[in-house]
PDB file of C-alpha atoms in Angstrom:
ATOM      1  CA  UNK A  69       6.777  12.140   2.415  1.00 78.00           C
ATOM      2  CA  UNK A  70       8.094   9.924  -0.303  1.00 84.00           C
ATOM      3  CA  UNK A  71       8.741   6.264   0.371  1.00 91.00           C
ATOM      4  CA  UNK A  72      10.382   3.466  -1.596  1.00 95.00           C
ATOM      5  CA  UNK A  73       9.488  -0.170  -1.015  1.00 95.00           C
ATOM      6  CA  UNK A  74      11.364  -3.232  -2.180  1.00 96.00           C
ATOM      7  CA  UNK A  75       9.269  -6.232  -1.226  1.00 95.00           C
ATOM      8  CA  UNK A  76      11.840  -8.904  -2.075  1.00 95.00           C
ATOM      9  CA  UNK A  77      14.608  -9.079   0.552  1.00 94.00           C
ATOM     10  CA  UNK A  78      16.367 -11.833  -1.408  1.00 96.00           C
ATOM     11  CA  UNK A  79      16.242 -13.198  -4.928  1.00 97.00           C
ATOM     12  CA  UNK A  80      18.110 -15.928  -6.703  1.00 97.00           C
ATOM     13  CA  UNK A  81      18.727 -16.523 -10.402  1.00 97.00           C
ATOM     14  CA  UNK A  82      20.557 -19.097 -12.451  1.00 97.00           C
ATOM     15  CA  UNK A  83      23.473 -17.857 -14.505  1.00 97.00           C
ATOM     16  CA  UNK A  84      22.382 -16.766 -18.012  1.00 97.00           C
ATOM     17  CA  UNK A  85      18.738 -16.542 -16.932  1.00 97.00           C
ATOM     18  CA  UNK A  86      16.591 -13.444 -16.457  1.00 98.00           C
ATOM     19  CA  UNK A  87      15.469 -11.999 -13.149  1.00 98.00           C
ATOM     20  CA  UNK A  88      13.199  -9.097 -12.237  1.00 98.00           C
ATOM     21  CA  UNK A  89      13.535  -7.061  -9.064  1.00 98.00           C
ATOM     22  CA  UNK A  90      10.495  -5.150  -7.843  1.00 98.00           C
ATOM     23  CA  UNK A  91      10.219  -1.632  -6.521  1.00 98.00           C
ATOM     24  CA  UNK A  92       7.229   0.534  -5.683  1.00 98.00           C
ATOM     25  CA  UNK A  93       7.232   4.079  -4.461  1.00 97.00           C
ATOM     26  CA  UNK A  94       4.837   6.617  -3.088  1.00 95.00           C
ATOM     27  CA  UNK A  95       4.901  10.290  -3.985  1.00 92.00           C
ATOM     28  CA  UNK A  96       2.581  13.189  -4.648  1.00 90.00           C
ATOM     29  CA  UNK A  97       5.049  14.795  -7.036  1.00 87.00           C
ATOM     30  CA  UNK A  98       4.574  14.557 -10.783  1.00 86.00           C
ATOM     31  CA  UNK A  99       8.191  15.014 -11.787  1.00 87.00           C
ATOM     32  CA  UNK A 100      10.950  12.919 -10.311  1.00 90.00           C
ATOM     33  CA  UNK A 101      13.763  10.513 -11.045  1.00 91.00           C
ATOM     34  CA  UNK A 102      14.153   6.859 -10.232  1.00 94.00           C
ATOM     35  CA  UNK A 103      17.377   4.912  -9.945  1.00 95.00           C
ATOM     36  CA  UNK A 104      18.657   1.425  -9.433  1.00 96.00           C
ATOM     37  CA  UNK A 105      21.966   1.176  -7.578  1.00 95.00           C
ATOM     38  CA  UNK A 106      24.078  -1.920  -7.165  1.00 96.00           C
ATOM     39  CA  UNK A 107      26.158  -2.572  -4.059  1.00 93.00           C
ATOM     40  CA  UNK A 108      28.552  -5.516  -4.485  1.00 92.00           C
ATOM     41  CA  UNK A 109      30.430  -7.067  -1.553  1.00 87.00           C
ATOM     42  CA  UNK A 110      32.979  -4.258  -1.823  1.00 83.00           C
ATOM     43  CA  UNK A 111      30.129  -1.989  -0.586  1.00 84.00           C
ATOM     44  CA  UNK A 112      30.753   0.634  -3.264  1.00 85.00           C
ATOM     45  CA  UNK A 113      27.453   1.930  -4.622  1.00 90.00           C
ATOM     46  CA  UNK A 114      27.272   1.878  -8.398  1.00 92.00           C
ATOM     47  CA  UNK A 115      24.527   3.382 -10.522  1.00 92.00           C
ATOM     48  CA  UNK A 116      22.923   0.763 -12.744  1.00 95.00           C
ATOM     49  CA  UNK A 117      20.199   2.704 -14.485  1.00 95.00           C
ATOM     50  CA  UNK A 118      18.112   5.872 -14.148  1.00 93.00           C
ATOM     51  CA  UNK A 119      14.651   6.860 -15.361  1.00 94.00           C
ATOM     52  CA  UNK A 120      13.096  10.288 -15.686  1.00 91.00           C
ATOM     53  CA  UNK A 121       9.422  10.212 -14.764  1.00 91.00           C
ATOM     54  CA  UNK A 122       8.457  12.467 -17.670  1.00 89.00           C
ATOM     55  CA  UNK A 123       9.812   9.940 -20.166  1.00 88.00           C
ATOM     56  CA  UNK A 124       7.426   7.205 -21.223  1.00 86.00           C
ATOM     57  CA  UNK A 125      10.153   5.090 -22.753  1.00 91.00           C
ATOM     58  CA  UNK A 126      11.703   2.589 -20.390  1.00 94.00           C
ATOM     59  CA  UNK A 127      15.433   3.053 -19.781  1.00 93.00           C
ATOM     60  CA  UNK A 128      17.845   0.387 -20.958  1.00 93.00           C
ATOM     61  CA  UNK A 129      21.538  -0.141 -20.256  1.00 93.00           C
ATOM     62  CA  UNK A 130      22.947  -3.215 -21.941  1.00 95.00           C
ATOM     63  CA  UNK A 131      21.568  -6.220 -20.026  1.00 97.00           C
ATOM     64  CA  UNK A 132      19.638  -4.022 -17.594  1.00 97.00           C
ATOM     65  CA  UNK A 133      16.229  -2.578 -18.333  1.00 97.00           C
ATOM     66  CA  UNK A 134      13.368  -1.185 -16.336  1.00 97.00           C
ATOM     67  CA  UNK A 135       9.609  -1.458 -16.470  1.00 97.00           C
ATOM     68  CA  UNK A 136       8.367   1.947 -15.361  1.00 96.00           C
ATOM     69  CA  UNK A 137       4.655   2.139 -14.638  1.00 96.00           C
ATOM     70  CA  UNK A 138       3.993   5.705 -13.500  1.00 94.00           C
ATOM     71  CA  UNK A 139       0.322   5.295 -12.707  1.00 94.00           C
ATOM     72  CA  UNK A 140       1.017   2.211 -10.620  1.00 96.00           C
ATOM     73  CA  UNK A 141       4.132   3.829  -9.111  1.00 96.00           C
ATOM     74  CA  UNK A 142       6.138   0.780  -9.983  1.00 97.00           C
ATOM     75  CA  UNK A 143       9.752   0.623 -11.154  1.00 97.00           C
ATOM     76  CA  UNK A 144      11.105  -2.878 -11.658  1.00 98.00           C
ATOM     77  CA  UNK A 145      14.575  -3.854 -12.847  1.00 98.00           C
ATOM     78  CA  UNK A 146      15.109  -6.684 -15.285  1.00 98.00           C
ATOM     79  CA  UNK A 147      18.526  -8.286 -15.583  1.00 98.00           C
ATOM     80  CA  UNK A 148      18.951 -10.421 -18.666  1.00 97.00           C
ATOM     81  CA  UNK A 149      21.618 -13.067 -19.209  1.00 97.00           C
ATOM     82  CA  UNK A 150      22.582 -12.910 -15.538  1.00 97.00           C
ATOM     83  CA  UNK A 151      26.262 -13.156 -14.750  1.00 97.00           C
ATOM     84  CA  UNK A 152      28.083 -14.126 -11.582  1.00 96.00           C
ATOM     85  CA  UNK A 153      29.255 -10.540 -11.262  1.00 95.00           C
ATOM     86  CA  UNK A 154      25.664  -9.379 -10.955  1.00 97.00           C
ATOM     87  CA  UNK A 155      25.462 -10.843  -7.462  1.00 97.00           C
ATOM     88  CA  UNK A 156      24.992  -7.874  -5.147  1.00 96.00           C
ATOM     89  CA  UNK A 157      22.502  -5.842  -3.165  1.00 95.00           C
ATOM     90  CA  UNK A 158      20.280  -3.794  -5.426  1.00 97.00           C
ATOM     91  CA  UNK A 159      18.688  -0.603  -4.195  1.00 95.00           C
ATOM     92  CA  UNK A 160      15.860   1.299  -5.760  1.00 96.00           C
ATOM     93  CA  UNK A 161      15.994   5.048  -5.142  1.00 94.00           C
ATOM     94  CA  UNK A 162      13.763   8.069  -5.704  1.00 92.00           C
ATOM     95  CA  UNK A 163      14.702  11.715  -6.167  1.00 88.00           C
ATOM     96  CA  UNK A 164      12.275  14.588  -6.399  1.00 83.00           C
ATOM     97  CA  UNK A 165      12.610  17.121  -9.174  1.00 75.00           C
ATOM     98  CA  UNK A 166      11.793  20.292  -7.330  1.00 68.00           C
ATOM     99  CA  UNK A 167      12.924  22.251  -4.330  1.00 62.00           C
ATOM    100  CA  UNK A 168      14.091  20.442  -1.257  1.00 59.00           C
ATOM    101  CA  UNK A 169      13.624  17.061  -2.852  1.00 58.00           C
ATOM    102  CA  UNK A 170      16.422  17.679  -5.322  1.00 61.00           C
ATOM    103  CA  UNK A 171      19.487  15.587  -4.640  1.00 68.00           C
ATOM    104  CA  UNK A 172      17.841  13.809  -1.737  1.00 79.00           C
ATOM    105  CA  UNK A 173      17.903  10.198  -2.748  1.00 87.00           C
ATOM    106  CA  UNK A 174      15.363   8.096  -0.895  1.00 89.00           C
ATOM    107  CA  UNK A 175      16.393   4.451  -0.895  1.00 91.00           C
ATOM    108  CA  UNK A 176      14.490   1.237  -0.471  1.00 94.00           C
ATOM    109  CA  UNK A 177      15.829  -1.409   1.880  1.00 92.00           C
ATOM    110  CA  UNK A 178      17.389  -3.390  -0.931  1.00 94.00           C
ATOM    111  CA  UNK A 179      17.168  -6.802  -2.548  1.00 96.00           C
ATOM    112  CA  UNK A 180      20.017  -9.246  -2.221  1.00 96.00           C
ATOM    113  CA  UNK A 181      20.537 -10.997  -5.536  1.00 97.00           C
ATOM    114  CA  UNK A 182      22.380 -14.315  -5.696  1.00 97.00           C
ATOM    115  CA  UNK A 183      23.517 -15.797  -9.010  1.00 97.00           C
ATOM    116  CA  UNK A 184      23.924 -19.567  -9.171  1.00 96.00           C
ATOM    117  CA  UNK A 185      26.488 -21.027 -11.597  1.00 94.00           C
TER     118      UNK A 185
ATOM    119  CA  UNK B 869      38.690  11.959 -14.033  1.00 84.00           C
ATOM    120  CA  UNK B 870      36.909  12.448 -10.759  1.00 84.00           C
ATOM    121  CA  UNK B 871      37.593  10.329  -7.709  1.00 90.00           C
ATOM    122  CA  UNK B 872      36.199  10.304  -4.219  1.00 94.00           C
ATOM    123  CA  UNK B 873      38.090   9.171  -1.164  1.00 94.00           C
ATOM    124  CA  UNK B 874      36.967   8.298   2.317  1.00 96.00           C
ATOM    125  CA  UNK B 875      38.981   7.493   5.390  1.00 95.00           C
ATOM    126  CA  UNK B 876      39.369   5.657   7.473  1.00 96.00           C
ATOM    127  CA  UNK B 877      38.006   2.524   5.831  1.00 94.00           C
ATOM    128  CA  UNK B 878      37.147   0.965   9.169  1.00 95.00           C
ATOM    129  CA  UNK B 879      36.943   2.363  12.664  1.00 96.00           C
ATOM    130  CA  UNK B 880      36.191   0.922  16.083  1.00 97.00           C
ATOM    131  CA  UNK B 881      35.422   3.487  18.745  1.00 97.00           C
ATOM    132  CA  UNK B 882      34.123   3.272  22.323  1.00 97.00           C
ATOM    133  CA  UNK B 883      30.852   4.841  23.339  1.00 97.00           C
ATOM    134  CA  UNK B 884      31.317   8.471  24.302  1.00 96.00           C
ATOM    135  CA  UNK B 885      34.399   9.031  22.182  1.00 97.00           C
ATOM    136  CA  UNK B 886      34.569  11.653  19.408  1.00 97.00           C
ATOM    137  CA  UNK B 887      34.357  10.905  15.710  1.00 96.00           C
ATOM    138  CA  UNK B 888      35.768  12.428  12.569  1.00 97.00           C
ATOM    139  CA  UNK B 889      35.258  10.894   9.142  1.00 97.00           C
ATOM    140  CA  UNK B 890      36.700  12.590   6.111  1.00 97.00           C
ATOM    141  CA  UNK B 891      35.647  12.646   2.497  1.00 97.00           C
ATOM    142  CA  UNK B 892      37.490  14.348  -0.336  1.00 97.00           C
ATOM    143  CA  UNK B 893      36.719  14.656  -4.007  1.00 96.00           C
ATOM    144  CA  UNK B 894      39.252  15.174  -6.764  1.00 94.00           C
ATOM    145  CA  UNK B 895      38.875  16.283 -10.341  1.00 92.00           C
ATOM    146  CA  UNK B 896      35.839  18.527 -10.024  1.00 89.00           C
ATOM    147  CA  UNK B 897      34.943  21.920  -8.607  1.00 88.00           C
ATOM    148  CA  UNK B 898      32.034  22.977  -6.418  1.00 89.00           C
ATOM    149  CA  UNK B 899      30.479  19.537  -6.137  1.00 91.00           C
ATOM    150  CA  UNK B 900      27.377  18.829  -4.141  1.00 91.00           C
ATOM    151  CA  UNK B 901      28.369  16.558  -1.271  1.00 93.00           C
ATOM    152  CA  UNK B 902      26.359  14.074   0.746  1.00 93.00           C
ATOM    153  CA  UNK B 903      26.744  11.882   3.812  1.00 94.00           C
ATOM    154  CA  UNK B 904      24.668   8.704   4.051  1.00 93.00           C
ATOM    155  CA  UNK B 905      24.440   6.043   6.709  1.00 93.00           C
ATOM    156  CA  UNK B 906      23.597   2.438   6.010  1.00 91.00           C
ATOM    157  CA  UNK B 907      22.570   0.455   9.068  1.00 82.00           C
ATOM    158  CA  UNK B 908      22.743  -3.337   8.944  1.00 75.00           C
ATOM    159  CA  UNK B 909      19.964  -4.788   6.791  1.00 71.00           C
ATOM    160  CA  UNK B 910      18.637  -1.402   5.779  1.00 73.00           C
ATOM    161  CA  UNK B 911      18.917   1.005   2.898  1.00 80.00           C
ATOM    162  CA  UNK B 912      20.820   4.239   2.860  1.00 88.00           C
ATOM    163  CA  UNK B 913      19.646   7.211   4.855  1.00 88.00           C
ATOM    164  CA  UNK B 914      20.714  10.711   3.893  1.00 89.00           C
ATOM    165  CA  UNK B 915      22.271  12.498   6.860  1.00 92.00           C
ATOM    166  CA  UNK B 916      23.689  15.747   5.481  1.00 92.00           C
ATOM    167  CA  UNK B 917      24.206  17.477   2.186  1.00 89.00           C
ATOM    168  CA  UNK B 918      26.183  20.524   1.148  1.00 91.00           C
ATOM    169  CA  UNK B 919      25.939  22.732  -1.922  1.00 88.00           C
ATOM    170  CA  UNK B 920      29.008  24.829  -1.071  1.00 89.00           C
ATOM    171  CA  UNK B 921      31.673  25.711   1.465  1.00 92.00           C
ATOM    172  CA  UNK B 922      30.135  26.244   4.872  1.00 89.00           C
ATOM    173  CA  UNK B 923      26.650  25.343   3.638  1.00 89.00           C
ATOM    174  CA  UNK B 924      25.316  22.277   5.429  1.00 90.00           C
ATOM    175  CA  UNK B 925      21.783  20.959   5.522  1.00 87.00           C
ATOM    176  CA  UNK B 926      20.710  18.243   7.905  1.00 86.00           C
ATOM    177  CA  UNK B 927      18.097  15.686   7.028  1.00 79.00           C
ATOM    178  CA  UNK B 928      17.919  13.773  10.265  1.00 78.00           C
ATOM    179  CA  UNK B 929      18.299  15.268  13.769  1.00 65.00           C
ATOM    180  CA  UNK B 930      20.883  13.215  15.579  1.00 78.00           C
ATOM    181  CA  UNK B 931      24.147  12.980  17.396  1.00 87.00           C
ATOM    182  CA  UNK B 932      26.179  13.825  14.314  1.00 93.00           C
ATOM    183  CA  UNK B 933      27.292  17.005  12.573  1.00 94.00           C
ATOM    184  CA  UNK B 934      28.951  17.825   9.274  1.00 95.00           C
ATOM    185  CA  UNK B 935      31.258  20.505   8.029  1.00 95.00           C
ATOM    186  CA  UNK B 936      32.698  21.573   4.712  1.00 96.00           C
ATOM    187  CA  UNK B 937      35.858  23.547   5.349  1.00 94.00           C
ATOM    188  CA  UNK B 938      37.046  23.372   1.753  1.00 94.00           C
ATOM    189  CA  UNK B 939      35.325  23.052  -1.602  1.00 94.00           C
ATOM    190  CA  UNK B 940      36.065  19.361  -2.003  1.00 94.00           C
ATOM    191  CA  UNK B 941      36.247  18.264   1.610  1.00 96.00           C
ATOM    192  CA  UNK B 942      33.342  17.028   3.683  1.00 97.00           C
ATOM    193  CA  UNK B 943      33.697  15.945   7.299  1.00 97.00           C
ATOM    194  CA  UNK B 944      31.304  14.000   9.486  1.00 97.00           C
ATOM    195  CA  UNK B 945      31.770  14.450  13.214  1.00 96.00           C
ATOM    196  CA  UNK B 946      30.414  13.602  16.597  1.00 95.00           C
ATOM    197  CA  UNK B 947      31.391  14.823  20.049  1.00 95.00           C
ATOM    198  CA  UNK B 948      30.184  11.672  21.798  1.00 95.00           C
ATOM    199  CA  UNK B 949      29.408   8.468  19.938  1.00 95.00           C
ATOM    200  CA  UNK B 950      26.397   6.326  20.753  1.00 94.00           C
ATOM    201  CA  UNK B 951      25.994   2.605  20.125  1.00 94.00           C
ATOM    202  CA  UNK B 952      23.314   3.474  17.592  1.00 91.00           C
ATOM    203  CA  UNK B 953      25.879   5.385  15.524  1.00 93.00           C
ATOM    204  CA  UNK B 954      27.374   2.092  14.332  1.00 92.00           C
ATOM    205  CA  UNK B 955      26.967   1.528  10.629  1.00 93.00           C
ATOM    206  CA  UNK B 956      28.428   2.024   7.205  1.00 94.00           C
ATOM    207  CA  UNK B 957      28.950   5.645   6.242  1.00 96.00           C
ATOM    208  CA  UNK B 958      29.031   6.627   2.613  1.00 95.00           C
ATOM    209  CA  UNK B 959      30.032   9.943   1.125  1.00 96.00           C
ATOM    210  CA  UNK B 960      28.800  10.916  -2.311  1.00 94.00           C
ATOM    211  CA  UNK B 961      29.104  13.796  -4.720  1.00 92.00           C
ATOM    212  CA  UNK B 962      27.131  15.063  -7.676  1.00 89.00           C
ATOM    213  CA  UNK B 963      27.426  17.778 -10.288  1.00 83.00           C
ATOM    214  CA  UNK B 964      24.102  19.331  -9.403  1.00 69.00           C
ATOM    215  CA  UNK B 965      21.359  18.561  -6.952  1.00 61.00           C
ATOM    216  CA  UNK B 966      18.861  17.418  -9.498  1.00 60.00           C
ATOM    217  CA  UNK B 967      18.730  14.371 -11.712  1.00 55.00           C
ATOM    218  CA  UNK B 968      22.411  13.682 -11.961  1.00 67.00           C
ATOM    219  CA  UNK B 969      24.084  10.564 -10.771  1.00 80.00           C
ATOM    220  CA  UNK B 970      25.549  10.618  -7.315  1.00 88.00           C
ATOM    221  CA  UNK B 971      29.005   9.060  -7.188  1.00 90.00           C
ATOM    222  CA  UNK B 972      29.729   7.192  -4.019  1.00 92.00           C
ATOM    223  CA  UNK B 973      32.939   6.724  -2.111  1.00 94.00           C
ATOM    224  CA  UNK B 974      34.168   3.376  -0.778  1.00 93.00           C
ATOM    225  CA  UNK B 975      32.623   3.989   2.645  1.00 94.00           C
ATOM    226  CA  UNK B 976      33.685   3.758   6.279  1.00 96.00           C
ATOM    227  CA  UNK B 977      32.544   0.970   8.548  1.00 95.00           C
ATOM    228  CA  UNK B 978      32.088   2.344  12.046  1.00 95.00           C
ATOM    229  CA  UNK B 979      31.632   0.067  15.030  1.00 96.00           C
ATOM    230  CA  UNK B 980      30.850   1.676  18.353  1.00 95.00           C
ATOM    231  CA  UNK B 981      31.591  -0.633  21.284  1.00 96.00           C
TER     232      UNK B 981
END
């Protein structure tokens, strides 16, 4: 079974600085998708960024980028120029590409990010 | 544009009482629908998913059940709530079951007393 591990329960960053959130996963599949979701205090889950495992290029969305290391099964999220609105819980998630794994997002336990003004 | 609604937003129910949470999606047809539960201090756990009317798959055996009576309506139910059913319940939809973003609703906070 696939698992997703976020080893940092809490992180803190100064406004305008850069922070990296860690995520590792375990799978025997070769094709899959990885996601970072943000959950602000409103509790609404918002997709931050997604990565297809077959793509070597790391995904980027404005101030958010990932470092995807397939061999190491690592998928970290880097937030540049942190803003107060980035304060939230961040969840790493895995989705298999084939069969019963499709659509079944497997989430890590989350990292609570605080942004200091 | 597509929107997803959940109600109620909060609910306090005694142990042993029934439960019905509703999720509806607007602006799309034949979505894939999902129910997740988020317990305190933990990530999301997929409970049920549905690829069409009347088609429900369960991921976790438990006290809960789901139904999809209409294309864009997904209901989470229980005949008798347990204390362990407390949590934050999120409904989500996606275009397909593979690779596409899942769009989440605002959630329902359930407290079983």
